[in-house]
Coordinates of N, CA, C and O in Angstrom, one line a residue:
M55 N -92.8 -105.3 55.7 CA -92.9 -106.2 56.8 C -92.2 -107.5 56.4 O -92.6 -108.0 55.3
R56 N -91.4 -108.0 57.2 CA -90.7 -109.3 56.9 C -91.5 -110.4 57.6 O -92.0 -110.3 58.6
R57 N -91.5 -111.5 56.9 CA -92.2 -112.7 57.4 C -91.2 -113.6 58.0 O -90.2 -113.9 57.5
A58 N -91.5 -114.2 59.1 CA -90.7 -115.1 59.8 C -90.7 -116.5 59.1 O -91.7 -116.9 58.5
A59 N -89.6 -117.2 59.2 CA -89.6 -118.6 58.6 C -90.6 -119.4 59.4 O -90.7 -119.2 60.6
I60 N -91.2 -120.3 58.7 CA -92.1 -121.2 59.4 C -91.8 -122.6 59.2 O -91.2 -123.0 58.2
A61 N -92.1 -123.4 60.2 CA -91.9 -124.8 60.1 C -93.2 -125.5 60.5 O -93.5 -125.6 61.7
L62 N -94.0 -125.8 59.6 CA -95.3 -126.3 59.9 C -95.6 -127.6 59.2 O -95.2 -127.8 58.0
P63 N -96.2 -128.6 59.9 CA -96.6 -129.8 59.2 C -97.7 -129.4 58.3 O -98.6 -128.7 58.6
V64 N -97.7 -129.9 57.1 CA -98.7 -129.6 56.1 C -99.1 -130.8 55.3 O -98.4 -131.8 55.2
N65 N -100.4 -130.8 54.8 CA -100.8 -131.8 53.9 C -100.1 -131.5 52.6 O -100.0 -130.4 52.2
S66 N -99.8 -132.6 51.8 CA -99.2 -132.4 50.5 C -100.3 -131.8 49.6 O -101.5 -132.2 49.6
N67 N -99.9 -130.9 48.7 CA -100.8 -130.4 47.6 C -100.8 -131.4 46.4 O -101.4 -131.1 45.4
L68 N -100.1 -132.5 46.5 CA -100.0 -133.4 45.4 C -101.2 -134.4 45.5 O -102.0 -134.3 46.5
T69 N -101.3 -135.3 44.6 CA -102.4 -136.2 44.6 C -102.2 -137.4 45.5 O -103.1 -138.2 45.6
G70 N -101.0 -137.7 46.0 CA -100.8 -138.8 46.9 C -101.6 -138.7 48.1 O -102.2 -137.7 48.5
A71 N -101.7 -139.8 48.9 CA -102.5 -139.8 50.1 C -101.7 -139.4 51.3 O -101.6 -140.1 52.3
A72 N -101.2 -138.2 51.3 CA -100.4 -137.7 52.4 C -101.3 -137.2 53.5 O -102.4 -136.7 53.3
T73 N -100.8 -137.3 54.7 CA -101.5 -136.8 55.9 C -100.6 -136.0 56.7 O -99.4 -136.3 56.7
A74 N -101.1 -134.9 57.3 CA -100.2 -134.1 58.2 C -99.9 -134.8 59.5 O -100.7 -135.6 60.0
Q75 N -98.7 -134.7 59.9 CA -98.3 -135.3 61.2 C -97.8 -134.2 62.1 O -96.9 -133.4 61.7
D76 N -98.4 -134.0 63.2 CA -98.1 -132.9 64.1 C -96.6 -133.0 64.6 O -96.1 -132.0 64.9
T77 N -96.0 -134.1 64.5 CA -94.7 -134.3 65.0 C -93.6 -134.3 63.9 O -92.4 -134.2 64.2
F78 N -94.0 -134.3 62.7 CA -93.1 -134.3 61.5 C -92.8 -132.8 61.2 O -93.6 -132.1 60.7
V79 N -91.6 -132.4 61.6 CA -91.2 -131.0 61.5 C -89.8 -130.9 60.9 O -88.9 -131.6 61.3
L80 N -89.6 -129.9 60.0 CA -88.3 -129.6 59.4 C -87.9 -128.2 60.0 O -88.7 -127.3 60.1
T81 N -86.6 -128.1 60.4 CA -86.1 -126.9 60.9 C -84.7 -126.6 60.3 O -84.1 -127.5 59.7
S82 N -84.2 -125.4 60.5 CA -82.9 -125.0 60.0 C -82.4 -123.8 60.8 O -83.2 -123.0 61.3
R83 N -81.0 -123.7 60.9 CA -80.4 -122.6 61.5 C -79.9 -121.6 60.5 O -79.1 -120.7 60.8
A84 N -80.4 -121.7 59.2 CA -79.8 -120.9 58.1 C -80.4 -119.5 58.0 O -79.9 -118.8 57.2
W85 N -81.4 -119.2 58.7 CA -82.0 -117.9 58.6 C -82.3 -117.3 60.0 O -82.4 -118.1 61.0
D86 N -82.5 -116.0 60.1 CA -82.7 -115.3 61.3 C -84.2 -115.4 61.7 O -85.0 -116.0 61.1
A87 N -84.5 -114.8 62.9 CA -85.8 -114.8 63.4 C -86.9 -114.2 62.5 O -88.1 -114.5 62.5
D88 N -86.4 -113.3 61.6 CA -87.3 -112.7 60.6 C -87.5 -113.6 59.3 O -88.1 -113.2 58.4
G89 N -86.8 -114.7 59.3 CA -86.8 -115.6 58.1 C -85.9 -115.2 57.0 O -86.0 -115.7 55.9
I90 N -85.0 -114.3 57.3 CA -84.0 -113.9 56.2 C -82.8 -114.8 56.2 O -82.2 -115.1 57.2
L91 N -82.5 -115.3 55.0 CA -81.3 -116.2 54.8 C -80.1 -115.5 55.3 O -79.8 -114.4 55.0
S92 N -79.3 -116.3 56.0 CA -78.0 -115.8 56.5 C -77.1 -115.3 55.4 O -77.0 -116.0 54.3
D93 N -76.4 -114.2 55.6 CA -75.5 -113.7 54.6 C -74.5 -114.7 54.1 O -74.1 -114.8 53.0
S94 N -74.0 -115.5 55.1 CA -73.0 -116.5 54.7 C -73.5 -117.6 53.8 O -72.7 -118.2 53.1
L95 N -74.8 -117.8 53.6 CA -75.3 -118.8 52.8 C -75.9 -118.3 51.4 O -76.4 -119.0 50.6
K96 N -75.8 -117.0 51.2 CA -76.2 -116.4 50.0 C -75.3 -116.9 48.9 O -74.3 -117.4 49.1
C97 N -75.7 -116.6 47.6 CA -74.9 -116.9 46.5 C -73.5 -116.2 46.6 O -73.5 -115.1 47.2
T98 N -72.6 -116.7 45.9 CA -71.2 -116.0 45.9 C -71.3 -114.6 45.3 O -70.6 -113.7 45.8
R99 N -72.2 -114.4 44.4 CA -72.3 -113.0 43.8 C -72.7 -112.0 44.9 O -72.3 -110.9 44.9
D100 N -73.5 -112.5 45.9 CA -73.9 -111.6 47.0 C -73.0 -111.7 48.2 O -73.4 -111.3 49.3
G101 N -71.8 -112.3 48.1 CA -70.9 -112.4 49.1 C -71.0 -113.6 50.0 O -70.3 -113.7 51.1
G102 N -71.8 -114.6 49.7 CA -72.0 -115.8 50.5 C -71.2 -117.0 50.0 O -70.4 -116.8 49.0
T103 N -71.3 -118.1 50.7 CA -70.6 -119.3 50.3 C -71.3 -120.1 49.2 O -70.7 -120.9 48.5
G104 N -72.6 -119.9 49.1 CA -73.4 -120.6 48.1 C -73.7 -122.1 48.6 O -74.1 -122.9 47.8
L105 N -73.4 -122.4 49.8 CA -73.6 -123.7 50.3 C -75.1 -124.0 50.7 O -75.8 -123.0 51.0
S106 N -75.5 -125.2 50.6 CA -76.9 -125.5 50.9 C -77.1 -125.4 52.4 O -76.1 -125.5 53.2
P107 N -78.3 -125.0 52.8 CA -78.6 -124.8 54.3 C -78.6 -126.1 55.1 O -78.9 -127.1 54.5
P108 N -78.2 -126.0 56.3 CA -78.4 -127.2 57.2 C -79.9 -127.4 57.4 O -80.6 -126.5 57.6
L109 N -80.3 -128.7 57.4 CA -81.7 -129.1 57.6 C -81.7 -130.1 58.7 O -80.9 -131.1 58.7
M110 N -82.6 -130.0 59.6 CA -82.8 -131.0 60.7 C -84.3 -131.3 60.7 O -85.1 -130.5 60.4
W111 N -84.6 -132.6 61.0 CA -86.0 -133.0 61.1 C -86.2 -133.9 62.2 O -85.3 -134.6 62.7
Q112 N -87.5 -134.0 62.6 CA -87.9 -135.0 63.6 C -89.3 -135.5 63.3 O -90.0 -134.8 62.6
G113 N -89.7 -136.5 64.0 CA -91.0 -137.0 63.9 C -91.4 -137.7 62.6 O -92.5 -137.6 62.1
V114 N -90.4 -138.3 61.9 CA -90.7 -139.0 60.7 C -91.8 -140.0 60.9 O -91.7 -140.9 61.8
P115 N -92.8 -140.0 60.1 CA -94.0 -140.9 60.3 C -93.6 -142.4 60.2 O -92.7 -142.8 59.4
E116 N -94.3 -143.2 61.0 CA -94.1 -144.6 60.9 C -94.4 -145.1 59.5 O -95.3 -144.6 58.8
G117 N -93.7 -146.0 59.0 CA -93.8 -146.6 57.6 C -93.0 -145.8 56.6 O -93.0 -146.3 55.4
T118 N -92.3 -144.8 57.0 CA -91.5 -144.1 56.0 C -90.3 -144.9 55.7 O -89.6 -145.4 56.6
E119 N -90.0 -145.1 54.4 CA -88.9 -145.8 53.9 C -87.8 -145.0 53.2 O -86.7 -145.4 53.0
S120 N -88.2 -143.8 52.9 CA -87.3 -142.9 52.1 C -87.8 -141.5 52.3 O -88.9 -141.2 52.6
L121 N -86.8 -140.5 52.2 CA -87.1 -139.1 52.3 C -86.7 -138.3 51.1 O -85.8 -138.8 50.4
A122 N -87.4 -137.2 50.8 CA -87.0 -136.4 49.6 C -87.2 -135.0 50.0 O -88.0 -134.6 50.9
I123 N -86.5 -134.1 49.3 CA -86.5 -132.7 49.6 C -86.6 -131.9 48.3 O -85.9 -132.2 47.3
G124 N -87.5 -130.9 48.3 CA -87.5 -130.0 47.1 C -87.5 -128.6 47.6 O -88.4 -128.2 48.4
M125 N -86.5 -127.8 47.2 CA -86.5 -126.3 47.6 C -86.8 -125.5 46.3 O -86.3 -125.8 45.2
Y126 N -87.8 -124.6 46.4 CA -88.3 -123.9 45.3 C -88.9 -122.6 45.6 O -89.1 -122.2 46.8
H127 N -89.2 -121.8 44.6 CA -90.1 -120.6 44.7 C -90.8 -120.4 43.4 O -90.4 -120.9 42.4
Y128 N -91.9 -119.8 43.5 CA -92.7 -119.4 42.3 C -92.3 -118.0 41.9 O -92.1 -117.1 42.7
L129 N -92.2 -117.9 40.6 CA -91.9 -116.6 40.0 C -93.0 -115.6 40.3 O -94.1 -116.0 40.6
R130 N -92.6 -114.4 40.4 CA -93.6 -113.3 40.7 C -94.8 -113.4 39.9 O -94.8 -113.7 38.7
A131 N -96.0 -113.2 40.5 CA -97.3 -113.2 39.9 C -97.7 -114.6 39.3 O -98.5 -114.7 38.5
T132 N -97.0 -115.7 39.9 CA -97.4 -117.0 39.5 C -97.6 -117.8 40.7 O -97.4 -117.4 41.8
G133 N -97.9 -119.1 40.6 CA -98.1 -119.9 41.7 C -98.4 -121.3 41.2 O -98.4 -121.6 40.0
E134 N -98.7 -122.2 42.1 CA -98.8 -123.6 41.8 C -100.0 -123.9 40.8 O -99.9 -124.9 40.1
T135 N -101.0 -123.0 40.7 CA -102.0 -123.3 39.8 C -101.7 -122.7 38.4 O -102.4 -122.9 37.5
V136 N -100.6 -121.9 38.3 CA -100.2 -121.3 37.1 C -99.1 -122.0 36.4 O -99.1 -122.3 35.1
N137 N -98.0 -122.3 37.1 CA -96.9 -123.0 36.5 C -96.1 -123.8 37.5 O -96.4 -123.7 38.7
L138 N -95.1 -124.4 37.0 CA -94.2 -125.2 37.9 C -93.2 -124.2 38.6 O -92.9 -123.1 38.0
P139 N -92.8 -124.5 39.8 CA -91.9 -123.6 40.5 C -90.5 -123.6 39.9 O -90.1 -124.5 39.2
S140 N -89.7 -122.6 40.2 CA -88.3 -122.6 39.9 C -87.6 -123.4 41.1 O -87.8 -123.0 42.2
H141 N -87.0 -124.5 40.8 CA -86.4 -125.3 41.9 C -85.0 -125.0 42.1 O -84.2 -124.7 41.2
Y142 N -84.5 -125.1 43.4 CA -83.2 -124.8 43.7 C -82.4 -126.0 44.3 O -81.2 -126.0 44.4
W143 N -83.2 -127.0 44.7 CA -82.6 -128.2 45.2 C -83.6 -129.3 45.2 O -84.7 -129.2 45.6
L144 N -83.2 -130.4 44.5 CA -84.0 -131.6 44.5 C -83.1 -132.8 45.0 O -82.0 -133.0 44.6
L145 N -83.6 -133.5 46.0 CA -82.9 -134.5 46.7 C -83.8 -135.6 47.0 O -84.9 -135.4 47.6
W146 N -83.4 -136.9 46.7 CA -84.3 -138.0 47.0 C -83.4 -139.1 47.5 O -82.2 -139.1 47.5
N147 N -84.0 -140.2 47.9 CA -83.3 -141.4 48.5 C -82.5 -140.9 49.7 O -81.4 -141.5 50.0
V148 N -83.0 -140.0 50.5 CA -82.4 -139.6 51.8 C -82.8 -140.7 52.8 O -83.9 -141.0 52.9
P149 N -81.8 -141.3 53.4 CA -82.1 -142.4 54.3 C -82.9 -142.0 55.5 O -82.7 -140.9 56.1
V150 N -83.8 -142.8 56.0 CA -84.6 -142.5 57.2 C -83.8 -142.7 58.5 O -84.2 -142.3 59.5
T151 N -82.6 -143.2 58.4 CA -81.7 -143.4 59.6 C -81.0 -142.2 60.0 O -80.4 -142.2 61.0
I152 N -81.1 -141.1 59.2 CA -80.5 -139.8 59.6 C -81.5 -138.8 60.0 O -82.7 -138.9 59.6
S153 N -81.1 -137.7 60.7 CA -82.1 -136.7 61.1 C -81.6 -135.3 60.7 O -82.2 -134.3 61.2
E154 N -80.5 -135.2 59.9 CA -80.1 -133.9 59.5 C -79.1 -134.0 58.3 O -78.5 -135.0 58.1
I155 N -79.1 -132.9 57.6 CA -78.1 -132.7 56.5 C -77.3 -131.5 56.9 O -77.9 -130.4 57.0
P156 N -76.0 -131.6 57.1 CA -75.2 -130.5 57.5 C -75.1 -129.5 56.4 O -75.3 -129.7 55.2
I157 N -74.7 -128.3 56.7 CA -74.5 -127.2 55.8 C -73.5 -127.7 54.6 O -72.5 -128.3 54.9
G158 N -74.0 -127.5 53.4 CA -73.2 -127.9 52.3 C -73.3 -129.3 51.9 O -72.7 -129.8 50.9
N159 N -74.0 -130.1 52.7 CA -74.2 -131.6 52.4 C -72.9 -132.2 52.1 O -72.7 -132.9 51.0
P160 N -71.9 -132.1 53.0 CA -70.5 -132.6 52.7 C -70.5 -134.1 52.5 O -69.6 -134.6 51.8
G161 N -71.4 -134.9 53.1 CA -71.4 -136.3 52.9 C -72.2 -136.8 51.7 O -72.4 -138.0 51.4
S162 N -72.6 -135.8 50.9 CA -73.4 -136.1 49.7 C -74.6 -137.1 50.0 O -74.8 -138.1 49.3
I163 N -75.4 -136.7 51.0 CA -76.5 -137.5 51.4 C -77.6 -137.4 50.3 O -77.9 -136.3 49.8
G164 N -78.1 -138.5 50.0 CA -79.2 -138.6 49.0 C -78.7 -138.5 47.6 O -77.5 -138.4 47.3
I165 N -79.6 -138.4 46.7 CA -79.3 -138.3 45.2 C -79.9 -137.0 44.8 O -81.0 -136.7 45.0
E166 N -79.1 -136.2 44.1 CA -79.5 -134.9 43.6 C -79.9 -134.8 42.2 O -79.3 -135.5 41.3
G167 N -80.9 -134.0 41.9 CA -81.4 -133.8 40.6 C -80.8 -132.5 40.0 O -79.8 -132.0 40.6
A168 N -81.4 -132.0 39.0 CA -80.9 -130.9 38.3 C -80.8 -129.6 39.1 O -81.7 -129.4 40.0
D169 N -79.8 -128.8 38.9 CA -79.8 -127.5 39.5 C -80.8 -126.6 38.9 O -81.5 -127.0 38.0
K170 N -80.9 -125.4 39.4 CA -81.9 -124.5 38.9 C -81.9 -124.2 37.4 O -82.9 -124.1 36.7
D171 N -80.7 -124.2 36.8 CA -80.6 -123.9 35.4 C -80.5 -125.2 34.5 O -80.4 -125.1 33.3
G172 N -80.6 -126.4 35.2 CA -80.6 -127.6 34.4 C -79.2 -127.9 33.7 O -79.2 -128.7 32.8
R173 N -78.2 -127.4 34.3 CA -76.8 -127.6 33.6 C -76.0 -128.6 34.4 O -75.1 -129.2 33.9
D174 N -76.3 -128.8 35.7 CA -75.6 -129.7 36.5 C -76.5 -130.3 37.6 O -77.7 -130.1 37.4
T175 N -76.0 -130.9 38.6 CA -76.8 -131.4 39.7 C -76.5 -130.7 40.9 O -75.5 -130.0 41.0
G176 N -77.4 -130.7 41.9 CA -77.1 -130.2 43.2 C -77.9 -128.9 43.5 O -78.8 -128.5 42.8
Y177 N -77.4 -128.3 44.6 CA -78.1 -127.1 45.1 C -77.7 -125.9 44.4 O -76.5 -125.7 44.0
T178 N -78.7 -125.0 44.2 CA -78.4 -123.7 43.6 C -78.7 -122.6 44.6 O -79.9 -122.5 45.1
P179 N -77.8 -121.8 45.1 CA -78.1 -120.9 46.1 C -78.9 -119.7 45.5 O -78.7 -119.3 44.4
P180 N -79.9 -119.3 46.3 CA -80.7 -118.1 45.8 C -79.9 -116.8 45.8 O -79.1 -116.6 46.8
C181 N -79.9 -116.1 44.7 CA -79.3 -114.8 44.7 C -80.3 -113.7 44.9 O -81.4 -113.8 44.5
S182 N -79.9 -112.6 45.6 CA -80.8 -111.5 45.8 C -81.3 -110.9 44.5 O -80.5 -110.6 43.7
P183 N -82.6 -110.8 44.4 CA -83.2 -110.2 43.2 C -83.2 -108.7 43.2 O -84.0 -108.1 42.6
G184 N -82.3 -108.1 44.0 CA -82.3 -106.7 44.1 C -83.1 -106.2 45.3 O -83.0 -106.8 46.4
A185 N -84.0 -105.2 45.1 CA -84.8 -104.7 46.2 C -85.9 -105.7 46.6 O -86.4 -105.7 47.7
A186 N -86.4 -106.5 45.6 CA -87.5 -107.4 45.9 C -87.0 -108.6 46.6 O -86.0 -109.1 46.3
L187 N -87.8 -109.1 47.6 CA -87.5 -110.3 48.3 C -88.4 -111.4 47.8 O -89.6 -111.2 47.4
H188 N -87.9 -112.6 47.7 CA -88.6 -113.8 47.3 C -88.8 -114.7 48.5 O -87.9 -114.8 49.3
D189 N -89.9 -115.4 48.6 CA -90.1 -116.5 49.5 C -89.6 -117.8 48.9 O -90.0 -118.1 47.7
Y190 N -88.7 -118.5 49.6 CA -88.2 -119.8 49.1 C -88.8 -120.9 50.1 O -88.7 -120.7 51.3
T191 N -89.3 -122.0 49.6 CA -89.9 -123.0 50.4 C -89.1 -124.3 50.2 O -88.8 -124.7 49.1
T192 N -88.9 -124.9 51.3 CA -88.3 -126.3 51.3 C -89.3 -127.2 51.8 O -89.8 -127.1 52.9
T193 N -89.7 -128.1 50.9 CA -90.7 -129.2 51.3 C -90.0 -130.5 51.5 O -89.2 -130.9 50.7
F194 N -90.3 -131.1 52.6 CA -89.6 -132.3 53.0 C -90.7 -133.4 53.0 O -91.8 -133.3 53.6
F195 N -90.4 -134.5 52.2 CA -91.4 -135.5 52.0 C -91.0 -136.8 52.7 O -89.9 -137.3 52.5
A196 N -91.9 -137.5 53.4 CA -91.8 -138.8 53.9 C -92.4 -139.7 52.9 O -93.6 -139.5 52.6
L197 N -91.7 -140.7 52.4 CA -92.2 -141.6 51.4 C -92.3 -143.0 51.8 O -91.5 -143.5 52.6
A198 N -93.3 -143.7 51.3 CA -93.5 -145.1 51.5 C -92.8 -145.8 50.4 O -93.3 -146.3 49.4
G199 N -91.4 -145.9 50.5 CA -90.6 -146.5 49.5 C -89.8 -145.5 48.7 O -90.0 -144.3 48.7
S200 N -88.8 -146.1 48.0 CA -87.9 -145.2 47.2 C -88.6 -144.9 45.9 O -89.4 -145.7 45.4
P201 N -88.4 -143.8 45.3 CA -89.0 -143.4 44.0 C -88.2 -144.2 42.9 O -87.2 -143.7 42.3
H202 N -88.7 -145.4 42.6 CA -88.0 -146.3 41.6 C -87.8 -145.7 40.2 O -86.9 -146.1 39.5
S203 N -88.7 -144.8 39.8 CA -88.5 -144.3 38.5 C -87.5 -143.2 38.4 O -87.1 -142.8 37.3
L204 N -86.9 -142.8 39.5 CA -85.8 -141.8 39.5 C -84.5 -142.5 39.4 O -84.3 -143.6 39.9
P205 N -83.5 -141.9 38.8 CA -82.1 -142.5 38.8 C -81.6 -142.8 40.1 O -81.9 -142.2 41.1
T206 N -80.6 -143.7 40.2 CA -79.9 -144.1 41.4 C -78.6 -143.4 41.5 O -77.7 -143.7 42.3
H207 N -78.4 -142.3 40.7 CA -77.2 -141.5 40.7 C -77.6 -140.0 40.5 O -78.7 -139.8 40.0
H208 N -76.7 -139.1 40.8 CA -77.0 -137.7 40.6 C -77.3 -137.5 39.1 O -76.6 -138.1 38.2
D209 N -78.4 -136.8 38.8 CA -78.8 -136.7 37.4 C -79.3 -135.3 37.0 O -80.3 -134.8 37.5
P210 N -78.6 -134.6 36.1 CA -79.0 -133.3 35.7 C -80.2 -133.2 34.8 O -80.8 -132.1 34.6
M211 N -80.8 -134.3 34.5 CA -82.0 -134.4 33.6 C -83.2 -134.5 34.5 O -84.3 -134.3 34.0
T212 N -83.1 -134.8 35.8 CA -84.2 -134.9 36.7 C -84.6 -133.5 37.2 O -83.9 -133.0 38.0
D213 N -85.7 -133.0 36.8 CA -86.2 -131.7 37.2 C -87.4 -131.8 38.1 O -87.7 -132.9 38.6
W214 N -87.9 -130.7 38.5 CA -89.0 -130.7 39.5 C -90.2 -131.6 39.1 O -90.7 -132.4 39.9
A215 N -90.6 -131.5 37.8 CA -91.8 -132.3 37.4 C -91.5 -133.8 37.5 O -92.3 -134.5 37.9
A216 N -90.3 -134.2 37.1 CA -89.9 -135.6 37.1 C -89.9 -136.1 38.6 O -90.3 -137.2 38.9
M217 N -89.3 -135.3 39.5 CA -89.2 -135.8 40.9 C -90.6 -135.9 41.5 O -90.9 -136.9 42.1
I218 N -91.4 -134.8 41.3 CA -92.7 -134.8 41.9 C -93.6 -136.0 41.3 O -94.3 -136.7 42.1
A219 N -93.5 -136.2 40.0 CA -94.2 -137.3 39.4 C -93.8 -138.7 40.0 O -94.6 -139.5 40.3
A220 N -92.5 -138.8 40.3 CA -92.0 -140.1 40.8 C -92.4 -140.3 42.3 O -92.5 -141.4 42.7
I221 N -92.5 -139.2 43.1 CA -92.8 -139.4 44.5 C -94.3 -139.3 44.8 O -94.7 -139.7 45.9
D222 N -95.1 -138.7 43.9 CA -96.4 -138.3 44.2 C -97.3 -139.4 44.9 O -97.9 -139.2 45.9
N223 N -97.3 -140.6 44.4 CA -98.1 -141.7 45.0 C -97.4 -142.4 46.1 O -98.0 -143.4 46.7
R224 N -96.2 -141.9 46.6 CA -95.5 -142.5 47.7 C -95.5 -141.7 48.9 O -95.0 -142.0 49.9
I225 N -96.1 -140.5 48.8 CA -96.0 -139.5 49.9 C -96.9 -139.9 51.1 O -98.1 -140.1 50.9
I226 N -96.3 -140.1 52.3 CA -97.0 -140.4 53.5 C -97.4 -139.1 54.2 O -98.5 -138.9 54.6
A227 N -96.4 -138.2 54.2 CA -96.6 -136.8 54.8 C -95.6 -135.9 54.3 O -94.6 -136.3 53.7
S228 N -95.8 -134.6 54.5 CA -94.8 -133.6 54.1 C -94.9 -132.5 55.1 O -95.8 -132.3 55.9
T229 N -93.8 -131.7 55.2 CA -93.7 -130.6 56.1 C -92.9 -129.5 55.3 O -92.1 -129.9 54.4
E230 N -93.1 -128.3 55.6 CA -92.5 -127.2 54.8 C -91.8 -126.2 55.8 O -92.2 -126.0 56.9
L231 N -90.8 -125.5 55.2 CA -90.0 -124.5 55.9 C -89.8 -123.4 54.8 O -89.3 -123.7 53.7
T232 N -90.1 -122.2 55.2 CA -90.0 -121.1 54.2 C -89.0 -120.0 54.8 O -89.0 -119.7 56.0
F233 N -88.2 -119.5 53.9 CA -87.3 -118.4 54.2 C -87.3 -117.3 53.1 O -87.9 -117.5 52.1
V234 N -86.7 -116.2 53.4 CA -86.8 -115.0 52.5 C -85.4 -114.7 52.1 O -84.5 -114.7 52.9
N235 N -85.2 -114.3 50.8 CA -84.0 -113.8 50.3 C -84.3 -112.7 49.2 O -85.2 -112.9 48.5

């Protein structure tokens, strides 16, 4: 059974004082009604372009000064109480004056952290793990200020733990969107 992509406002699982906002919603046209990633956006090994998905949002909470995005999945048989996720996209200092990031982020919106393998910066497209499907989650954070402890330039040394530590106490609200590949 395939699970559909979801776009739900959620409370942050982090220690910051985030609250759910019914109107703060993240959406994308990158997957079908069953939540399966579009073939065109899969990794190049799987015949796709490897470009980041388009993301659109609405209902950014009042007081938000900056936005951040983390796309990740937990390895099989693990979870947030066991280990850190494998991250595929870290993005911060996204301006609150915009409401979408186009496919491939051609305008280089925001500042990007380490790719999945920690070799470069930017988006890492998920590759099909064979017959097994993985759930990938994109969490979108509304922040009360910029994460000052993060670099002001793309940085391959900024990983999931560093980004989350930097935004944790600044989170006003978060919303998630999940797809399958």
